[in-house]
mmCIF file of C-alpha atoms in Angstrom:
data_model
loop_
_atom_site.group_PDB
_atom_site.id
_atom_site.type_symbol
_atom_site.label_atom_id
_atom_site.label_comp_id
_atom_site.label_asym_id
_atom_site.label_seq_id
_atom_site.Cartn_x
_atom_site.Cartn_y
_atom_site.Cartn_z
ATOM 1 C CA UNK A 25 -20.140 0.907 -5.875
ATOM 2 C CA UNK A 26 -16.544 -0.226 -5.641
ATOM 3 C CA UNK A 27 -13.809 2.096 -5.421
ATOM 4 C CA UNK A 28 -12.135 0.699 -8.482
ATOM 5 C CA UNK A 29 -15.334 1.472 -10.311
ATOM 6 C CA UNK A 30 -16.008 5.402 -9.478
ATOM 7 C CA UNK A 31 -12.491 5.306 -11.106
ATOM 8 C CA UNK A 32 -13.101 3.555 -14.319
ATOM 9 C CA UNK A 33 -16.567 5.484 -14.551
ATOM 10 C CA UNK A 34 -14.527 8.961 -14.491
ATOM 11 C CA UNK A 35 -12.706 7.778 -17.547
ATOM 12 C CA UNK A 36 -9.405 9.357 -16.204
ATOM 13 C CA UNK A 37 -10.664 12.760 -14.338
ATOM 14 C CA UNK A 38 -8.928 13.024 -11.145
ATOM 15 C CA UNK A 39 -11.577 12.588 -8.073
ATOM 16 C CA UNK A 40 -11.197 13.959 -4.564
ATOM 17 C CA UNK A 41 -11.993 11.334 -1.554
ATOM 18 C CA UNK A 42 -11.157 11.821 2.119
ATOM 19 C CA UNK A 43 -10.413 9.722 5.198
ATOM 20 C CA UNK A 44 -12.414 10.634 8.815
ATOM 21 C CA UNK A 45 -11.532 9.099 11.647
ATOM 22 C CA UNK A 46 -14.377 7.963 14.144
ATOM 23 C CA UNK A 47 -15.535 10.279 17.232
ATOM 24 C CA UNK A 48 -14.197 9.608 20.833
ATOM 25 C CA UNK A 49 -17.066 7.422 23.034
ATOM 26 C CA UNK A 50 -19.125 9.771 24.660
ATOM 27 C CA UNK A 51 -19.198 12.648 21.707
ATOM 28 C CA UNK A 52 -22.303 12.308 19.325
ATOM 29 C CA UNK A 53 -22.466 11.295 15.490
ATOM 30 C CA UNK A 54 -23.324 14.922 14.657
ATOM 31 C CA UNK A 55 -20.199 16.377 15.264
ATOM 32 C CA UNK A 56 -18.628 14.019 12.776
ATOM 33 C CA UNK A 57 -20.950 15.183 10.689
ATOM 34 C CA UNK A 58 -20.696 18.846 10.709
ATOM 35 C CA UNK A 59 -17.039 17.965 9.847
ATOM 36 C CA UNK A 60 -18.449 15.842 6.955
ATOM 37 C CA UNK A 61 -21.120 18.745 5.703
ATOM 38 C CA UNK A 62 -18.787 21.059 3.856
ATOM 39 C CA UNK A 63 -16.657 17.910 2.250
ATOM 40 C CA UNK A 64 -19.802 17.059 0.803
ATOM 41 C CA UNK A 65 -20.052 19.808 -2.101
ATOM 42 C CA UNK A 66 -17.438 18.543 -3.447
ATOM 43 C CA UNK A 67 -19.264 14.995 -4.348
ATOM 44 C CA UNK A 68 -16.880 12.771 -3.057
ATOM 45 C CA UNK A 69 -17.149 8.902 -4.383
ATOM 46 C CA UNK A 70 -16.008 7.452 -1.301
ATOM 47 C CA UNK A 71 -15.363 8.409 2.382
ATOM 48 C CA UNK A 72 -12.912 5.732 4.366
ATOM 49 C CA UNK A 73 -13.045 5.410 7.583
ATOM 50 C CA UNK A 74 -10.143 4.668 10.260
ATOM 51 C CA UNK A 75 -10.513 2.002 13.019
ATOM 52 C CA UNK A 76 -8.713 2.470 15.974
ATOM 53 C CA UNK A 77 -7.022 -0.803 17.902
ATOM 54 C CA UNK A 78 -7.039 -1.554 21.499
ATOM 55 C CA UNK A 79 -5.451 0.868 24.166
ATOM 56 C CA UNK A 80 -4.617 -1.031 27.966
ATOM 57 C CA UNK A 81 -5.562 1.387 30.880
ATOM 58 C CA UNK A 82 -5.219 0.944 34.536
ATOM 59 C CA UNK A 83 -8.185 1.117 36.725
ATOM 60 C CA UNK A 84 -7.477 1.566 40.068
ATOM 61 C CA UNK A 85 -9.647 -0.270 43.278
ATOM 62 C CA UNK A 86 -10.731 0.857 46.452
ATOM 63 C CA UNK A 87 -7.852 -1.197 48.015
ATOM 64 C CA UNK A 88 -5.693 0.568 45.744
ATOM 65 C CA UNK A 89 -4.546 -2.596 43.711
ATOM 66 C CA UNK A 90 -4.480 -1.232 39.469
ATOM 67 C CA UNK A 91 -6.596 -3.216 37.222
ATOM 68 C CA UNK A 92 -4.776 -4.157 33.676
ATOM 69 C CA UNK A 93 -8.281 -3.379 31.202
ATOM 70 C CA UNK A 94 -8.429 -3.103 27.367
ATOM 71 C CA UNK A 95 -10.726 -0.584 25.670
ATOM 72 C CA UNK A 96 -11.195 1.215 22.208
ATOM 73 C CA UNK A 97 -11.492 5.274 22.536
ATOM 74 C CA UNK A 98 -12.887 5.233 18.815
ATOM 75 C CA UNK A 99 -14.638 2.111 18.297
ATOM 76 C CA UNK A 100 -18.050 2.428 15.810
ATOM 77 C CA UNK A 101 -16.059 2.190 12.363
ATOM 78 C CA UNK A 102 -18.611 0.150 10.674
ATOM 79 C CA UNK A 103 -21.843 1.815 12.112
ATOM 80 C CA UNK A 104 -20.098 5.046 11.123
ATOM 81 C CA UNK A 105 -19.864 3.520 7.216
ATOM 82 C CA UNK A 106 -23.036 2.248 7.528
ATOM 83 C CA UNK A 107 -24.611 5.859 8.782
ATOM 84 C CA UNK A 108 -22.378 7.972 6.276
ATOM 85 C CA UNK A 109 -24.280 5.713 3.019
ATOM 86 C CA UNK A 110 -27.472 5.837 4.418
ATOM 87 C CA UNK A 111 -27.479 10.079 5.264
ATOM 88 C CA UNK A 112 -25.520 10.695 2.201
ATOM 89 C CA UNK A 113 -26.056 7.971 -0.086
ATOM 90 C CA UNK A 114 -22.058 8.009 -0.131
ATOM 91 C CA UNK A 115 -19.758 5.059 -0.501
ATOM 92 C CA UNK A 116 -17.386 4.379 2.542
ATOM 93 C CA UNK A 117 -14.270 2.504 3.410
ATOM 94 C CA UNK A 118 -13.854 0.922 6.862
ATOM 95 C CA UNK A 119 -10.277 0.319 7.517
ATOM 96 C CA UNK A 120 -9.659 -3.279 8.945
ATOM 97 C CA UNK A 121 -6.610 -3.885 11.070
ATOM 98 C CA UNK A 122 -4.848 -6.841 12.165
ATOM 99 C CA UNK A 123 -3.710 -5.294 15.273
ATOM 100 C CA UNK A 124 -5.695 -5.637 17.885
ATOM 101 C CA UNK A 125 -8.584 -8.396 16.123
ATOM 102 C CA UNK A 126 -8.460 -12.024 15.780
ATOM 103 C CA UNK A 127 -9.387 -13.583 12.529
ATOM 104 C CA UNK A 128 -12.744 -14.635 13.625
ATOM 105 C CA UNK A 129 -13.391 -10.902 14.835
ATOM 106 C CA UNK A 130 -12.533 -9.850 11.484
ATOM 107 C CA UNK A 131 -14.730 -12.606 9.915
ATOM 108 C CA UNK A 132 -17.720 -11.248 11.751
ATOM 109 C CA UNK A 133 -16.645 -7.632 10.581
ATOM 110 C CA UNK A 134 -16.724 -8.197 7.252
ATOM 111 C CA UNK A 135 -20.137 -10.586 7.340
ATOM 112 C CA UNK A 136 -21.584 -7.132 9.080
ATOM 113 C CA UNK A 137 -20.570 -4.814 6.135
ATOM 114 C CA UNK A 138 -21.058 -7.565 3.433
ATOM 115 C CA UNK A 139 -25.050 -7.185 5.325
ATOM 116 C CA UNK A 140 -24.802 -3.571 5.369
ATOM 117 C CA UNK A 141 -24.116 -3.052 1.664
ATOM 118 C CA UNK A 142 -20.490 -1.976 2.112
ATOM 119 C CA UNK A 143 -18.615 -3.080 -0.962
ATOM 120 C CA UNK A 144 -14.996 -1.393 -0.211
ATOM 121 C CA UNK A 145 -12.706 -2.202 2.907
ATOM 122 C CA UNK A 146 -8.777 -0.978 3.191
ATOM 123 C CA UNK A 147 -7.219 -3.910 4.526
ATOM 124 C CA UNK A 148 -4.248 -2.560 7.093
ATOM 125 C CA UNK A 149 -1.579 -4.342 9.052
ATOM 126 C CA UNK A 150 -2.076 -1.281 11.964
ATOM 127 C CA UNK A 151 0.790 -0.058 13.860
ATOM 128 C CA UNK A 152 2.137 -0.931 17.442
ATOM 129 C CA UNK A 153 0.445 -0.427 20.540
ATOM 130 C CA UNK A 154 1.632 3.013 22.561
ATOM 131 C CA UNK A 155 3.506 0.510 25.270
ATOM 132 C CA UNK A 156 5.362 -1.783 22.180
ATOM 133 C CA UNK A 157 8.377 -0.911 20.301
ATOM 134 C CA UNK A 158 7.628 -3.006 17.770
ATOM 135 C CA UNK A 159 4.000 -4.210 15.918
ATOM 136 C CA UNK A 160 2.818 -7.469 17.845
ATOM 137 C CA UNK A 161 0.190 -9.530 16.181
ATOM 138 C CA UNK A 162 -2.716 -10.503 17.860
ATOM 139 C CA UNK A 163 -3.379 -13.921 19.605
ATOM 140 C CA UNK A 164 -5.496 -15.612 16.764
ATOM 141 C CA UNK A 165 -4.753 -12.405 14.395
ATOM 142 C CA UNK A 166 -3.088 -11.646 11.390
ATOM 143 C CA UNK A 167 0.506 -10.744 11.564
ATOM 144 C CA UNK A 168 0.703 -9.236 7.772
ATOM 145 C CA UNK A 169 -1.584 -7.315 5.684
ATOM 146 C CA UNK A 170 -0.840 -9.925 2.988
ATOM 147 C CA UNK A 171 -2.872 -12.524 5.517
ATOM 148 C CA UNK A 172 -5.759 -10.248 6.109
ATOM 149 C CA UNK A 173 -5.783 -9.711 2.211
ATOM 150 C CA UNK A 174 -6.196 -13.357 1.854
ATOM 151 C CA UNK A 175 -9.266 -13.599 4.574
ATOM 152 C CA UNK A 176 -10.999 -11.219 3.349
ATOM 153 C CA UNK A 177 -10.264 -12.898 -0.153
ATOM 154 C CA UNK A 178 -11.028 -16.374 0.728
ATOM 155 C CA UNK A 179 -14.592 -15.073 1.969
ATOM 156 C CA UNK A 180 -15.714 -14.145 -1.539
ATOM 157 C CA UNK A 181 -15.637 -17.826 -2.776
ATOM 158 C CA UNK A 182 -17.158 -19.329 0.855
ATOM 159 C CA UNK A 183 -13.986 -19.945 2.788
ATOM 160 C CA UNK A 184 -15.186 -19.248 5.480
ATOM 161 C CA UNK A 185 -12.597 -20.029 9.194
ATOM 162 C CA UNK A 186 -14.069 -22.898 10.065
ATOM 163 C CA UNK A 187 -16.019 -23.842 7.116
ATOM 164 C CA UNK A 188 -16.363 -23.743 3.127
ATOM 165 C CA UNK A 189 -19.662 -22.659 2.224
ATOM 166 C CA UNK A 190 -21.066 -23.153 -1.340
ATOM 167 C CA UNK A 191 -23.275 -20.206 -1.752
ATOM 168 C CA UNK A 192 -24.676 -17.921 -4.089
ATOM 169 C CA UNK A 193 -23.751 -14.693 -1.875
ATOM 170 C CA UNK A 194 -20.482 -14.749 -1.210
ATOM 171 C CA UNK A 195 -18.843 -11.312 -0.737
ATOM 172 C CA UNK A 196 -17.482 -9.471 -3.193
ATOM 173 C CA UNK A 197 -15.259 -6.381 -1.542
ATOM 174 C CA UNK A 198 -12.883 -4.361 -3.298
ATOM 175 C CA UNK A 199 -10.096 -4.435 -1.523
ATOM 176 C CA UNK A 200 -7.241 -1.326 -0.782
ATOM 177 C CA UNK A 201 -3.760 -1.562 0.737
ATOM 178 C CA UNK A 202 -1.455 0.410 1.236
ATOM 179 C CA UNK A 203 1.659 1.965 -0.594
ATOM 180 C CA UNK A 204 4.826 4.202 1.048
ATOM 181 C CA UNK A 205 6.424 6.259 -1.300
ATOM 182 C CA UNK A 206 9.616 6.399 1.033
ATOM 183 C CA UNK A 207 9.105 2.949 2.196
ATOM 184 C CA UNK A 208 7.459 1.671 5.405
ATOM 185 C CA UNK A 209 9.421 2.867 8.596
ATOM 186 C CA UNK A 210 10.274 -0.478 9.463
ATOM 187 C CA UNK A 211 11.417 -1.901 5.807
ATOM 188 C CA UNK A 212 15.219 -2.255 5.105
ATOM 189 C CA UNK A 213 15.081 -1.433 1.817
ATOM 190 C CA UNK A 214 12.599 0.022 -0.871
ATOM 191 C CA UNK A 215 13.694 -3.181 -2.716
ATOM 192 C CA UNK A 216 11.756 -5.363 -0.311
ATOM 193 C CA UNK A 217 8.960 -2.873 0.269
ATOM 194 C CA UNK A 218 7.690 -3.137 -3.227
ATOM 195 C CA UNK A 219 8.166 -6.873 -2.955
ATOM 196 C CA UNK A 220 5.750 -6.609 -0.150
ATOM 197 C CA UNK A 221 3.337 -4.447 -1.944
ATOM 198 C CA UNK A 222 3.735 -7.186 -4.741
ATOM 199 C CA UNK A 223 2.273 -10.249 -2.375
ATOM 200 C CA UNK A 224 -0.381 -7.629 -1.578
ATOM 201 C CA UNK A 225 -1.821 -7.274 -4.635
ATOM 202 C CA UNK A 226 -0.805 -10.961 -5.942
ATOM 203 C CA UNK A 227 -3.165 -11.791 -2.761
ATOM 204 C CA UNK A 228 -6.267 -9.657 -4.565
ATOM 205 C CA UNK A 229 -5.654 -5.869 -3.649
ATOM 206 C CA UNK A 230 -7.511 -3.933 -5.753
ATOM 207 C CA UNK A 231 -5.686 -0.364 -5.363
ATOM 208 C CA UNK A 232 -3.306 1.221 -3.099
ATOM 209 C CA UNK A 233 -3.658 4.308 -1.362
ATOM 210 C CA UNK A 234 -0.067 5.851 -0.110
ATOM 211 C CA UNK A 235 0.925 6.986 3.040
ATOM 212 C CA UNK A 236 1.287 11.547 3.118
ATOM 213 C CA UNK A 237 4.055 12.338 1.527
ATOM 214 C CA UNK A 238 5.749 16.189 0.708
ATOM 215 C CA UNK A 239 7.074 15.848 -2.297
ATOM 216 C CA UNK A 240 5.683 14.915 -5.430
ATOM 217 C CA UNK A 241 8.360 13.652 -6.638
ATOM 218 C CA UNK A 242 8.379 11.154 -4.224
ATOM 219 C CA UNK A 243 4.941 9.766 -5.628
ATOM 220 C CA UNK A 244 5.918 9.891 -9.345
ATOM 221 C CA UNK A 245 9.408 7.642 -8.780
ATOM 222 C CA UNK A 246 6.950 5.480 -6.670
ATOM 223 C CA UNK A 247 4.244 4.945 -8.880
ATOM 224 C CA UNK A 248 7.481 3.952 -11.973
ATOM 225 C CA UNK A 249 9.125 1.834 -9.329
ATOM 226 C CA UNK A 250 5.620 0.194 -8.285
ATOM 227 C CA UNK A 251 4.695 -0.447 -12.898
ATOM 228 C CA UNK A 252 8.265 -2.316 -13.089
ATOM 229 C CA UNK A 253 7.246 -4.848 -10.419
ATOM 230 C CA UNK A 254 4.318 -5.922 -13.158
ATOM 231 C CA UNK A 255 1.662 -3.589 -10.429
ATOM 232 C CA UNK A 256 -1.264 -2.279 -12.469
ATOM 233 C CA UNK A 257 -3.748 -1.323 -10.159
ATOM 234 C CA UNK A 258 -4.514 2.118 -9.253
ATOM 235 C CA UNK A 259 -2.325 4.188 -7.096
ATOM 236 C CA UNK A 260 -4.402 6.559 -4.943
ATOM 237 C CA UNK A 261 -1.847 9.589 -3.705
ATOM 238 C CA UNK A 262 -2.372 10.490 0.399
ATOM 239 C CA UNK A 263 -2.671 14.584 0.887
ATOM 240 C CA UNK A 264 -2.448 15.874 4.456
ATOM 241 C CA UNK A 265 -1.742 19.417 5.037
ATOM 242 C CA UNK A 266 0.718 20.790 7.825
ATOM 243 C CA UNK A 267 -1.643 22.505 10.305
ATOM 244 C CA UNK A 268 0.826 22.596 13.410
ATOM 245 C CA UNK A 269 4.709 23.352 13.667
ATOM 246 C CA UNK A 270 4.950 20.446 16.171
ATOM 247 C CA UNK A 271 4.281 18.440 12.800
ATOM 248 C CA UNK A 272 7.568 19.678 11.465
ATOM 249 C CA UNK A 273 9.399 17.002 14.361
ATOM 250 C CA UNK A 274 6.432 14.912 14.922
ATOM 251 C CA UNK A 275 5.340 13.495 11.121
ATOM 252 C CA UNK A 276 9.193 12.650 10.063
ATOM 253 C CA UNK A 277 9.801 11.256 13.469
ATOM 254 C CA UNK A 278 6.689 8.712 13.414
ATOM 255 C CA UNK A 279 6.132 8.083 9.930
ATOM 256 C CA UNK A 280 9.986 8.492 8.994
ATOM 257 C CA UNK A 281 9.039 10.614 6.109
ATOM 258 C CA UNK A 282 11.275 13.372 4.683
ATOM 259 C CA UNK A 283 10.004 16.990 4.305
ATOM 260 C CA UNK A 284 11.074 19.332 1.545
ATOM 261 C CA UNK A 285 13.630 22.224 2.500
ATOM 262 C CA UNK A 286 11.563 24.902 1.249
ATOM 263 C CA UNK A 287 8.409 23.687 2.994
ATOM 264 C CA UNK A 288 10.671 23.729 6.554
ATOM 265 C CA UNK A 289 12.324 27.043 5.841
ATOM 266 C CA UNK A 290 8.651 28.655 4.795
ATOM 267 C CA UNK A 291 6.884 26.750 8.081
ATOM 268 C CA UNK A 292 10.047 28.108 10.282
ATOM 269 C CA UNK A 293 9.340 31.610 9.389
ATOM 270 C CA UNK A 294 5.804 31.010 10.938
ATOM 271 C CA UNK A 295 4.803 32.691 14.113
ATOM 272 C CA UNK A 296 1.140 31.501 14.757
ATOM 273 C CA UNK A 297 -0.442 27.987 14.190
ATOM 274 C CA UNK A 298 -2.504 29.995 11.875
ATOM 275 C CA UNK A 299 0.625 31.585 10.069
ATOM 276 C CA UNK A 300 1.676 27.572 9.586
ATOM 277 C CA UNK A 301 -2.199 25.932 9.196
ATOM 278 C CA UNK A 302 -1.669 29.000 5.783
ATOM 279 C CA UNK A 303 1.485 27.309 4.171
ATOM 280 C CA UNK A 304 -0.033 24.405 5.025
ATOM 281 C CA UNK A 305 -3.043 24.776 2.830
ATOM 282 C CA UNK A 306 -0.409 26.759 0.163
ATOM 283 C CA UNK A 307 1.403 23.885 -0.215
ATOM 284 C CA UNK A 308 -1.306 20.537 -0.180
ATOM 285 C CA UNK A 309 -3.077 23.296 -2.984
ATOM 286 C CA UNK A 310 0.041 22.988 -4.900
ATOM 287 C CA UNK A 311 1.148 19.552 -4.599
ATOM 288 C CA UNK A 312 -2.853 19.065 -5.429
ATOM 289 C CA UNK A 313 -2.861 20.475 -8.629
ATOM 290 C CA UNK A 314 0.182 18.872 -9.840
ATOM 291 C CA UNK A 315 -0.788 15.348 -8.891
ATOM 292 C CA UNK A 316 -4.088 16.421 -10.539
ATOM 293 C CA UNK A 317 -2.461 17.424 -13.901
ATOM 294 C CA UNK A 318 -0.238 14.570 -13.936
ATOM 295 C CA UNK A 319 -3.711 12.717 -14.078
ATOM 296 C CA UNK A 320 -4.136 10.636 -10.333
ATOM 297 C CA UNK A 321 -7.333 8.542 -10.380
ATOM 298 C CA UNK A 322 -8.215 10.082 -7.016
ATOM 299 C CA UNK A 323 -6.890 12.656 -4.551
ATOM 300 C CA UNK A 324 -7.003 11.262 -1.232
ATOM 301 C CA UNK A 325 -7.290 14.198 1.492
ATOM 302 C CA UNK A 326 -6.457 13.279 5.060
ATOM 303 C CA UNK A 327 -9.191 15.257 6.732
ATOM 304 C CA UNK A 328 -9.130 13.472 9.890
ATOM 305 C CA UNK A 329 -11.032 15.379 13.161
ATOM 306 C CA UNK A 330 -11.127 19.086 11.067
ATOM 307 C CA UNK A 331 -12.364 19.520 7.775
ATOM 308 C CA UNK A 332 -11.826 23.323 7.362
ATOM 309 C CA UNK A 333 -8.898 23.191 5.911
ATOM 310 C CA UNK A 334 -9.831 20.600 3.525
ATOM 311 C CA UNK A 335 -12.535 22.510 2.183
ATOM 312 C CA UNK A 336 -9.983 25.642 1.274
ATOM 313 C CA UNK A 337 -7.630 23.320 -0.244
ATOM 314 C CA UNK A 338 -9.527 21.264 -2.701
ATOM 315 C CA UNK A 339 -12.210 24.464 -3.192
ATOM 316 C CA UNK A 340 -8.959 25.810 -5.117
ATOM 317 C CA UNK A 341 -8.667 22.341 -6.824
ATOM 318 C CA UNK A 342 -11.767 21.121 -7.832
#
């Protein structure tokens, strides 16, 4: 079932979803899903599921000489979907990047979970490699979510890259994008970051899921700024709870988001990682319930690598 769907079908009760990211190579399915177990109780209608894009390493030869190599540390996205709604008969949402994959990679992506039964995808622009300042696209990739939008798009009615296909299967995904509440990090205004949004959605995004934020009034001025631009789709809020005080530099640093005074002073007083993981859960229970009452479609929990914390938060939700 498409995302859009689960929320018409709850006829405006506020859902809980969360977003996993895949296992390092080498560690087994099962731990990802002992993290998944507990979420489960909570009957989520869809589980996304991040991609990671290309890292370069050195390897170095017996004559000393480096090797420039590409590899993924967290490559299985779509087999993870596809494992997640056969073992729990869950829907899932594989991000797709244009970092880091041409457009004929992506073609043969979405072919693969158009086979698999996977109707949702979040279509992303990705962020910069470690070694780049800035986002570079990919030779033969997508520069713009907008484009990626489009491709994926385009495949529904048989346009395919290198052919236009009259057929009775075309696919059919439901399509998310993303929204930033205090703009993208590299926008110059909020002005032109809702005009963005706008091209995303004018392109066939189905709903937008935001980046974390703090404050909920962030959110609510988004969500009015997002209706004047003639935006009607659903707008899924992003929850992640504070769980380390090196978060307190690290998320405004690299997501250039702004955290609430009281939060700071309250996470300051903090001695432990457990003192801080505490307020963290105090506050995403909080912001949760207020989001909830102000009637989101969908809570959308950040559970990433560790679930435990997740499970205390929305257990005091839902």
């Amino acid at each position: 079932m498409k995302v859009t769907e689960h929320i018409a079908k709850a006829k405006g009760k506020t859902l809980c979803s969360f977003e996993i990211i895949p296992p390092k190579k080498g560690n087994n399915i099962e731990e990802l899903y002992q993290n998944i177990e507990p979420l489960i109780e909570f009957k989520p209608p869809f589980i996304d599921v991040t991609t990671s894009r290309e890292e370069y390493f050195y390897k170095k030869h017996a004559n000393g000489l480096l090797e420039k190599k590409i590899t993924r540390m967290r490559p299985g996205t779509v087999g993870i979907c596809s494992a997640i709604q056969y073992k729990y008969g869950i829907d899932t949402v594989p991000h797709v990047l244009c970092g880091g994959f041409t457009k004929e990679e992506t073609e043969h992506l979405l072919i693969d979970c158009f086979y698999l039964g996977i109707n949702n995808v979040m279509a992303l622009r990705g962020d910069a490699r470690k070694e780049e300042r800035y986002f570079q696209p990919t030779k033969d990739g997508h520069r713009y979510a907008v484009d990626l939008v489009k491709q994926i798009k385009d495949l529904g009615r048989g346009k395919f890259l290198h052919d236009i296909i009259e057929t009775d299967y075309g696919t059919n995904f439901c399509v998310g994008v993303a929204g930033y509440p205090e703009k993208h990090l590299e926008s110059p205004s909020m002005a032109f970051d809702l005009a963005r949004l706008k091209e995303k959605v004018d392109a066939g995004a189905d709903y937008i899921v935001t980046q974390m934020f703090f404050d909920n009034q962030k959110y609510f001025e988004f969500v009015e700024k997002v209706r004047l631009t003639g935006i009607n789709i659903p707008i899924i809020p992003g929850i992640k709870p504070i769980t380390t005080k090196r978060h307190l530099s690290l998320l405004p640093q690299v997501f250039k988001i702004d955290l609430p005074e009281i939060l700071v002073s309250e996470l300051e007083k903090c001695q432990t990682n457990n003192d801080i993981r505490q307020v963290g859960v105090e506050w995403a229970i909080e912001q949760s319930r207020e989001l909830k009452r102000w009637g989101v479609p969908t809570l959308h929990y950040y559970s990433m690598g560790k679930s435990d914390n997740i499970v205390d938060i929305v257990s005091k939700v839902f």
